[in-house]
Coordinates of N, CA and C in Angstrom, one line a residue:
X402 N 7.2 -29.9 20.3 CA 6.0 -29.3 20.6 C 6.2 -27.7 20.4
X403 N 7.3 -27.2 20.8 CA 7.5 -25.8 20.7 C 7.6 -25.4 19.2
X404 N 8.3 -26.2 18.4 CA 8.4 -25.9 16.9 C 7.0 -26.0 16.3
X405 N 6.2 -27.0 16.7 CA 4.8 -27.1 16.2 C 4.0 -25.9 16.6
X406 N 4.1 -25.4 17.8 CA 3.4 -24.2 18.3 C 3.8 -23.0 17.5
X407 N 5.1 -22.8 17.3 CA 5.6 -21.7 16.5 C 5.1 -21.8 15.1
X408 N 5.1 -23.0 14.5 CA 4.6 -23.1 13.1 C 3.1 -22.8 13.1
X409 N 2.3 -23.2 14.1 CA 0.9 -22.9 14.1 C 0.7 -21.4 14.2
X410 N 1.4 -20.8 15.1 CA 1.3 -19.3 15.3 C 1.8 -18.6 14.1
X411 N 2.9 -19.0 13.5 CA 3.3 -18.4 12.3 C 2.3 -18.5 11.1
X412 N 1.7 -19.7 11.0 CA 0.7 -19.9 10.0 C -0.5 -18.9 10.2
X413 N -0.9 -18.8 11.5 CA -2.0 -17.8 11.8 C -1.7 -16.4 11.4
X414 N -0.4 -16.0 11.8 CA 0.0 -14.6 11.5 C 0.0 -14.5 9.9
X415 N 0.6 -15.4 9.2 CA 0.6 -15.3 7.8 C -0.8 -15.3 7.2
X416 N -1.7 -16.1 7.7 CA -3.1 -16.0 7.2 C -3.7 -14.6 7.4
X417 N -3.5 -14.0 8.6 CA -4.1 -12.7 8.8 C -3.4 -11.6 8.0
X418 N -2.1 -11.7 7.8 CA -1.5 -10.7 7.0 C -2.0 -10.8 5.6
X419 N -2.2 -11.9 5.0 CA -2.7 -12.0 3.7 C -4.1 -11.6 3.6
X420 N -4.9 -12.0 4.6 CA -6.3 -11.6 4.6 C -6.5 -10.1 4.7
X421 N -5.7 -9.4 5.6 CA -5.8 -8.0 5.7 C -5.4 -7.3 4.4
X422 N -4.4 -7.9 3.7 CA -3.9 -7.3 2.4 C -5.0 -7.5 1.3
X423 N -5.9 -8.4 1.5 CA -6.9 -8.7 0.5 C -8.1 -7.7 0.6
X424 N -8.3 -7.1 1.7 CA -9.4 -6.2 1.9 C -9.5 -5.1 0.9
X425 N -8.4 -4.4 0.5 CA -8.6 -3.3 -0.5 C -9.1 -3.9 -1.9
X426 N -8.6 -5.1 -2.2 CA -9.1 -5.7 -3.5 C -10.7 -5.9 -3.4
X427 N -11.2 -6.3 -2.3 CA -12.6 -6.5 -2.1 C -13.3 -5.2 -2.2
X428 N -12.7 -4.1 -1.6 CA -13.3 -2.8 -1.7 C -13.3 -2.3 -3.1
X429 N -12.3 -2.6 -3.9 CA -12.2 -2.1 -5.3 C -13.3 -2.8 -6.1
X430 N -13.7 -4.0 -5.8 CA -14.8 -4.6 -6.5 C -16.2 -4.1 -6.1
X431 N -16.3 -3.4 -5.0 CA -17.5 -2.9 -4.5 C -17.9 -1.6 -5.2
X432 N -18.8 -1.6 -6.1 CA -19.2 -0.5 -6.9 C -20.0 0.6 -6.2
X433 N -20.7 0.1 -5.2 CA -21.6 1.0 -4.5 C -21.0 1.5 -3.2
X434 N -19.7 1.6 -3.1 CA -19.0 2.1 -1.9 C -19.3 3.6 -1.7
X435 N -19.6 3.9 -0.5 CA -20.0 5.3 -0.1 C -18.7 5.9 0.4
X436 N -18.2 6.9 -0.3 CA -17.0 7.7 0.1 C -17.4 9.1 0.2
X437 N -16.6 9.9 0.9 CA -16.8 11.3 1.0 C -16.8 11.9 -0.4
X438 N -17.8 12.7 -0.7 CA -17.8 13.2 -2.1 C -16.7 14.3 -2.3
X439 N -16.5 15.1 -1.4 CA -15.6 16.2 -1.6 C -14.1 15.8 -1.5
X440 N -13.8 14.8 -0.6 CA -12.5 14.4 -0.4 C -12.4 12.9 -0.1
X441 N -12.5 12.1 -1.1 CA -12.6 10.6 -0.9 C -11.4 10.0 -0.2
X442 N -10.2 10.6 -0.3 CA -9.1 10.0 0.3 C -9.1 10.2 1.8
X443 N -9.9 11.1 2.3 CA -10.0 11.3 3.7 C -11.4 10.9 4.3
X444 N -12.0 9.9 3.6 CA -13.2 9.2 4.1 C -12.7 8.5 5.4
X445 N -13.4 8.6 6.5 CA -12.9 8.0 7.8 C -12.5 6.5 7.6
X446 N -13.2 5.7 6.9 CA -12.8 4.3 6.7 C -11.4 4.2 5.9
X447 N -11.2 5.0 4.9 CA -10.0 5.0 4.2 C -8.8 5.5 5.1
X448 N -9.1 6.5 5.9 CA -8.0 7.0 6.8 C -7.7 5.9 7.8
X449 N -8.7 5.2 8.3 CA -8.4 4.1 9.3 C -7.7 3.0 8.7
X450 N -8.0 2.6 7.4 CA -7.4 1.6 6.7 C -5.9 1.9 6.5
X451 N -5.6 3.2 6.2 CA -4.2 3.6 6.0 C -3.5 3.5 7.3
X452 N -4.1 3.9 8.4 CA -3.4 3.7 9.7 C -3.1 2.2 10.0
X453 N -4.1 1.4 9.7 CA -3.9 0.0 9.9 C -2.8 -0.6 9.1
X454 N -2.7 -0.2 7.8 CA -1.6 -0.7 6.9 C -0.3 -0.1 7.3
X455 N -0.3 1.1 7.9 CA 1.0 1.7 8.4 C 1.5 0.8 9.6
X456 N 0.5 0.4 10.5 CA 0.9 -0.4 11.6 C 1.4 -1.8 11.1
X457 N 0.7 -2.4 10.1 CA 1.1 -3.7 9.6 C 2.5 -3.5 8.9
X458 N 2.7 -2.4 8.2 CA 4.0 -2.2 7.6 C 5.1 -2.1 8.6
X459 N 4.9 -1.4 9.7 CA 5.9 -1.3 10.7 C 6.2 -2.6 11.4
X460 N 5.1 -3.4 11.6 CA 5.3 -4.7 12.2 C 6.1 -5.6 11.2
X461 N 5.8 -5.5 9.9 CA 6.5 -6.4 8.9 C 7.9 -5.9 8.8
X462 N 8.2 -4.7 8.9 CA 9.6 -4.2 8.8 C 10.4 -4.7 10.0
X463 N 9.8 -4.7 11.2 CA 10.4 -5.2 12.4 C 10.7 -6.7 12.2
X464 N 9.6 -7.4 11.7 CA 9.8 -8.9 11.5 C 10.8 -9.2 10.5
X465 N 10.9 -8.5 9.4 CA 11.9 -8.8 8.4 C 13.3 -8.6 8.9
X466 N 13.5 -7.4 9.6 CA 14.9 -7.2 10.2 C 15.2 -8.2 11.2
X467 N 14.2 -8.6 12.1 CA 14.5 -9.6 13.1 C 14.8 -11.0 12.4
X468 N 14.1 -11.3 11.4 CA 14.4 -12.6 10.7 C 15.7 -12.6 10.0
X469 N 16.1 -11.5 9.5 CA 17.4 -11.4 8.9 C 18.6 -11.5 9.9
X470 N 18.4 -10.8 11.0 CA 19.4 -10.9 12.1 C 19.5 -12.3 12.6
X471 N 18.3 -12.9 12.9 CA 18.3 -14.3 13.4 C 18.9 -15.3 12.4
X472 N 18.6 -15.1 11.1 CA 19.2 -15.9 10.0 C 20.7 -15.7 10.0
X473 N 21.2 -14.5 10.1 CA 22.6 -14.3 10.1 C 23.3 -14.9 11.3
X474 N 22.7 -14.9 12.4 CA 23.3 -15.5 13.6 C 23.3 -17.0 13.5
X475 N 22.1 -17.6 13.1 CA 22.0 -19.0 12.9 C 22.9 -19.6 11.8
X476 N 23.1 -18.8 10.8 CA 24.0 -19.3 9.7 C 25.4 -19.6 10.2
X477 N 25.9 -18.8 11.2 CA 27.2 -19.1 11.8 C 27.2 -20.3 12.7
X478 N 26.0 -20.7 13.3 CA 25.9 -21.8 14.2 C 25.6 -23.1 13.4
X479 N 24.6 -23.1 12.5 CA 24.2 -24.3 11.8 C 25.0 -24.4 10.5
X480 N 25.6 -25.5 10.3 CA 26.5 -25.7 9.1 C 25.9 -26.6 8.0
X481 N 24.6 -27.0 8.2 CA 24.1 -28.0 7.2 C 23.6 -27.2 5.9
X482 N 23.7 -27.8 4.8 CA 23.3 -27.1 3.5 C 21.8 -26.8 3.5
X483 N 20.9 -27.7 4.2 CA 19.5 -27.5 4.2 C 19.2 -26.2 5.1
X484 N 19.8 -26.1 6.2 CA 19.7 -25.0 7.1 C 20.2 -23.7 6.4
X485 N 21.3 -23.8 5.7 CA 21.8 -22.7 5.0 C 20.9 -22.2 3.9
X486 N 20.3 -23.1 3.2 CA 19.3 -22.8 2.1 C 18.1 -22.1 2.8
X487 N 17.6 -22.7 3.8 CA 16.4 -22.1 4.5 C 16.7 -20.7 5.0
X488 N 17.9 -20.6 5.6 CA 18.2 -19.3 6.2 C 18.5 -18.2 5.1
X489 N 18.7 -18.6 3.9 CA 18.8 -17.7 2.8 C 17.4 -17.4 2.2
X490 N 16.6 -18.4 2.0 CA 15.3 -18.3 1.4 C 14.3 -17.6 2.3
X491 N 14.3 -17.9 3.6 CA 13.3 -17.3 4.5 C 13.3 -15.8 4.5
X492 N 14.4 -15.1 4.7 CA 14.4 -13.6 4.7 C 13.9 -13.1 3.4
X493 N 14.3 -13.7 2.3 CA 13.8 -13.2 0.9 C 12.3 -13.3 0.9
X494 N 11.7 -14.5 1.3 CA 10.3 -14.6 1.3 C 9.6 -13.6 2.3
X495 N 10.3 -13.3 3.4 CA 9.8 -12.3 4.3 C 9.7 -10.9 3.7
X496 N 10.8 -10.6 2.9 CA 10.8 -9.3 2.3 C 9.7 -9.2 1.2
X497 N 9.5 -10.3 0.4 CA 8.5 -10.3 -0.6 C 7.1 -10.1 0.1
X498 N 6.9 -10.8 1.2 CA 5.6 -10.7 1.9 C 5.4 -9.3 2.5
X499 N 6.5 -8.8 3.0 CA 6.4 -7.4 3.6 C 6.1 -6.4 2.5
X500 N 6.6 -6.5 1.3 CA 6.3 -5.6 0.2 C 4.8 -5.8 -0.2
X501 N 4.4 -7.1 -0.3 CA 3.0 -7.3 -0.7 C 2.0 -6.8 0.3
X502 N 2.3 -7.1 1.6 CA 1.3 -6.7 2.6 C 1.3 -5.2 2.9
X503 N 2.4 -4.6 2.7 CA 2.5 -3.2 3.1 C 2.3 -2.2 2.0
X504 N 2.7 -2.6 0.7 CA 2.6 -1.7 -0.4 C 1.4 -1.9 -1.2
X505 N 1.0 -3.1 -1.5 CA -0.1 -3.4 -2.3 C -1.4 -2.8 -1.8
X506 N -1.7 -2.8 -0.5 CA -3.0 -2.2 -0.1 C -3.0 -0.7 -0.4
X507 N -1.9 0.0 -0.2 CA -1.9 1.5 -0.6 C -2.2 1.7 -2.0
X508 N -1.6 0.9 -2.9 CA -1.8 1.0 -4.3 C -3.2 0.8 -4.7
X509 N -3.8 -0.2 -4.0 CA -5.2 -0.6 -4.3 C -6.2 0.5 -3.8
X510 N -5.9 1.0 -2.6 CA -6.7 2.1 -2.0 C -6.6 3.3 -2.9
X511 N -5.4 3.6 -3.4 CA -5.2 4.7 -4.2 C -6.0 4.6 -5.5
X512 N -6.1 3.4 -6.1 CA -6.9 3.2 -7.3 C -8.4 3.4 -7.0
X513 N -8.8 3.0 -5.8 CA -10.2 3.2 -5.4 C -10.5 4.7 -5.3
X514 N -9.6 5.4 -4.7 CA -9.8 6.9 -4.5 C -9.8 7.5 -5.9
X515 N -8.9 7.1 -6.8 CA -8.8 7.7 -8.1 C -10.1 7.4 -8.9
X516 N -10.6 6.2 -8.8 CA -11.9 5.9 -9.5 C -13.0 6.8 -9.0
X517 N -13.1 7.0 -7.7 CA -14.1 7.9 -7.2 C -14.0 9.3 -7.7
X518 N -12.8 9.8 -7.7 CA -12.5 11.2 -8.2 C -12.8 11.3 -9.6
X519 N -12.5 10.3 -10.4 CA -12.8 10.3 -11.8 C -14.3 10.2 -12.1
X520 N -15.0 9.6 -11.2 CA -16.5 9.6 -11.3 C -17.0 11.0 -11.1
X521 N -16.5 11.7 -10.1 CA -16.9 13.0 -9.8 C -16.5 14.0 -11.0
X522 N -15.3 13.8 -11.5 CA -14.9 14.7 -12.6 C -15.3 14.4 -14.0
X523 N -15.8 13.2 -14.1 CA -16.2 12.7 -15.5 C -17.0 13.7 -16.3
X524 N -18.1 14.3 -15.7 CA -18.9 15.2 -16.5 C -18.2 16.5 -16.8
X525 N -17.2 16.9 -16.0 CA -16.5 18.2 -16.2 C -15.4 18.1 -17.2
X526 N -14.8 16.9 -17.4 CA -13.6 16.7 -18.3 C -13.8 17.2 -19.7
X527 N -14.9 16.8 -20.4 CA -15.0 17.3 -21.8 C -15.2 18.8 -21.9
X528 N -15.8 19.4 -20.9 CA -16.0 20.9 -20.9 C -14.7 21.6 -20.7
X529 N -13.9 21.1 -19.8 CA -12.6 21.7 -19.5 C -11.5 21.4 -20.5
X530 N -11.6 20.3 -21.2 CA -10.6 19.9 -22.2 C -10.8 20.8 -23.5
X531 N -12.0 21.0 -23.9 CA -12.2 21.9 -25.1 C -13.4 22.8 -24.7
X532 N -13.1 23.9 -24.0 CA -14.2 24.8 -23.6 C -14.7 25.6 -24.7
X533 N -16.0 25.8 -24.7 CA -16.6 26.7 -25.8 C -16.1 28.1 -25.5
X534 N -16.2 28.9 -26.6 CA -15.7 30.3 -26.4 C -16.6 31.0 -25.4
X535 N -17.9 30.7 -25.4 CA -18.8 31.3 -24.4 C -18.3 31.0 -23.0
X536 N -17.9 29.7 -22.8 CA -17.5 29.3 -21.5 C -16.2 30.0 -21.1
X537 N -15.3 30.2 -22.0 CA -14.0 30.8 -21.7 C -14.3 32.3 -21.3
X538 N -15.3 32.9 -21.9 CA -15.6 34.3 -21.6 C -16.4 34.5 -20.3
X539 N -17.0 33.4 -19.8 CA -17.8 33.4 -18.7 C -17.0 33.9 -17.5
X540 N -17.6 34.7 -16.6 CA -16.9 35.3 -15.5 C -16.4 34.2 -14.5
X541 N -17.1 33.1 -14.3 CA -16.7 32.1 -13.3 C -15.8 31.0 -13.8
X542 N -15.4 31.1 -15.1 CA -14.6 30.0 -15.7 C -13.3 29.7 -14.9
X543 N -12.6 30.7 -14.5 CA -11.4 30.6 -13.8 C -11.6 29.8 -12.4
X544 N -12.7 30.1 -11.8 CA -13.1 29.4 -10.5 C -13.4 28.0 -10.8
X545 N -14.1 27.7 -11.9 CA -14.4 26.3 -12.3 C -13.1 25.6 -12.5
X546 N -12.1 26.2 -13.2 CA -10.8 25.6 -13.5 C -10.1 25.3 -12.1
X547 N -10.1 26.2 -11.2 CA -9.5 26.0 -9.9 C -10.1 24.9 -9.2
X548 N -11.5 24.8 -9.2 CA -12.2 23.7 -8.6 C -11.8 22.4 -9.2
X549 N -11.7 22.3 -10.5 CA -11.2 21.1 -11.2 C -9.8 20.7 -10.7
X550 N -8.9 21.7 -10.7 CA -7.6 21.4 -10.3 C -7.5 20.9 -8.8
X551 N -8.4 21.5 -8.0 CA -8.5 21.0 -6.6 C -8.9 19.5 -6.5
X552 N -9.9 19.2 -7.3 CA -10.4 17.8 -7.3 C -9.3 16.8 -7.8
X553 N -8.6 17.3 -8.8 CA -7.5 16.5 -9.4 C -6.4 16.2 -8.3
X554 N -6.2 17.1 -7.4 CA -5.2 17.0 -6.4 C -5.6 16.1 -5.3
X555 N -6.9 15.6 -5.2 CA -7.4 14.8 -4.2 C -7.1 13.3 -4.4
X556 N -6.3 13.0 -5.4 CA -6.1 11.6 -5.7 C -5.0 11.0 -4.8
X557 N -4.6 11.6 -3.7 CA -3.5 11.0 -2.9 C -4.1 10.6 -1.6
X558 N -3.6 9.6 -1.0 CA -4.0 9.1 0.3 C -3.4 9.8 1.4
X559 N -3.9 9.6 2.7 CA -3.3 10.2 3.8 C -1.8 9.8 4.0
X560 N -1.5 8.6 3.6 CA -0.1 8.2 3.6 C 0.6 8.6 2.3
X561 N 1.6 9.4 2.4 CA 2.2 9.9 1.1 C 3.1 8.9 0.4
X562 N 3.2 9.0 -0.9 CA 4.0 8.1 -1.7 C 5.4 8.0 -1.2
X563 N 6.0 9.2 -0.8 CA 7.4 9.2 -0.3 C 7.6 8.2 0.9
X564 N 6.6 8.1 1.8 CA 6.8 7.2 2.9 C 6.8 5.8 2.4
X565 N 5.9 5.5 1.5 CA 5.9 4.1 0.9 C 7.2 3.8 0.2
X566 N 7.7 4.7 -0.5 CA 9.0 4.5 -1.2 C 10.1 4.3 -0.2
X567 N 10.1 5.1 0.9 CA 11.1 4.9 1.9 C 11.0 3.5 2.6
X568 N 9.8 3.1 2.8 CA 9.6 1.7 3.3 C 10.1 0.7 2.4
X569 N 9.8 0.8 1.1 CA 10.3 -0.2 0.1 C 11.8 -0.2 0.1
X570 N 12.4 1.0 0.1 CA 13.9 1.2 0.0 C 14.5 0.6 1.3
X571 N 13.9 0.8 2.4 CA 14.4 0.2 3.7 C 14.4 -1.3 3.7
X572 N 13.3 -1.8 3.3 CA 13.1 -3.3 3.3 C 14.1 -3.9 2.3
X573 N 14.2 -3.4 1.1 CA 15.1 -3.9 0.1 C 16.5 -3.8 0.5
X574 N 16.8 -2.6 1.1 CA 18.2 -2.4 1.5 C 18.6 -3.4 2.6
X575 N 17.7 -3.6 3.5 CA 18.0 -4.6 4.6 C 18.3 -6.0 3.9
X576 N 17.5 -6.4 2.9 CA 17.7 -7.6 2.2 C 19.1 -7.7 1.5
X577 N 19.4 -6.6 0.8 CA 20.7 -6.5 0.1 C 21.8 -6.7 1.1
X578 N 21.8 -6.0 2.2 CA 22.8 -6.0 3.3 C 22.9 -7.5 3.8
X579 N 21.7 -8.1 4.1 CA 21.7 -9.4 4.6 C 22.4 -10.4 3.6
X580 N 22.0 -10.3 2.3 CA 22.5 -11.2 1.3 C 24.0 -11.0 1.1
X581 N 24.4 -9.7 1.1 CA 25.8 -9.4 0.9 C 26.6 -10.0 2.1
X582 N 26.1 -9.8 3.3 CA 26.8 -10.4 4.5 C 26.9 -11.9 4.4
X583 N 25.8 -12.5 4.0 CA 25.7 -14.0 3.9 C 26.7 -14.5 2.9
X584 N 26.7 -13.9 1.7 CA 27.6 -14.5 0.7 C 29.0 -14.1 0.8
X585 N 29.3 -13.0 1.5 CA 30.7 -12.6 1.6 C 31.4 -13.2 2.8
X586 N 30.6 -13.8 3.7 CA 31.2 -14.4 4.9 C 31.4 -15.9 4.7

């Protein structure tokens, strides 16, 4: 009964992890999404989604490390080939799930923000790519160029790419250490 309950609970957790990771895909398909015009990456809903995915990523990292530690301990206790195969495959699947649930939403939200910024900048791009001589001589052209550069810099989310890369490196490193320990012992 305990194993059944853990399986039921684990299935529910897995369902909600995958459902939460699906939300940015649904937002990407929504063409009439209302985002902050000046700074779409800091639209309140996008900021809250980034906080939510940071919490999910932290939970997944904790779960991955806990599953790897539990698998390493159980590998010493259980000597059957089926248990050994499960204890090798389960942490690998946990790492893949952690990467999907924690990294994919940021990439999708980033695409959403980029699409919005490109919509804003669309009319300006041809004028700035090949400006007329009259436009180059205009007194406010330098300000327009600075404004364009400002909007181009808005394509980043509140969670920086470096943090996501550190997360990916940490998760993958924990898997490499686990597999090295498993196969060397």
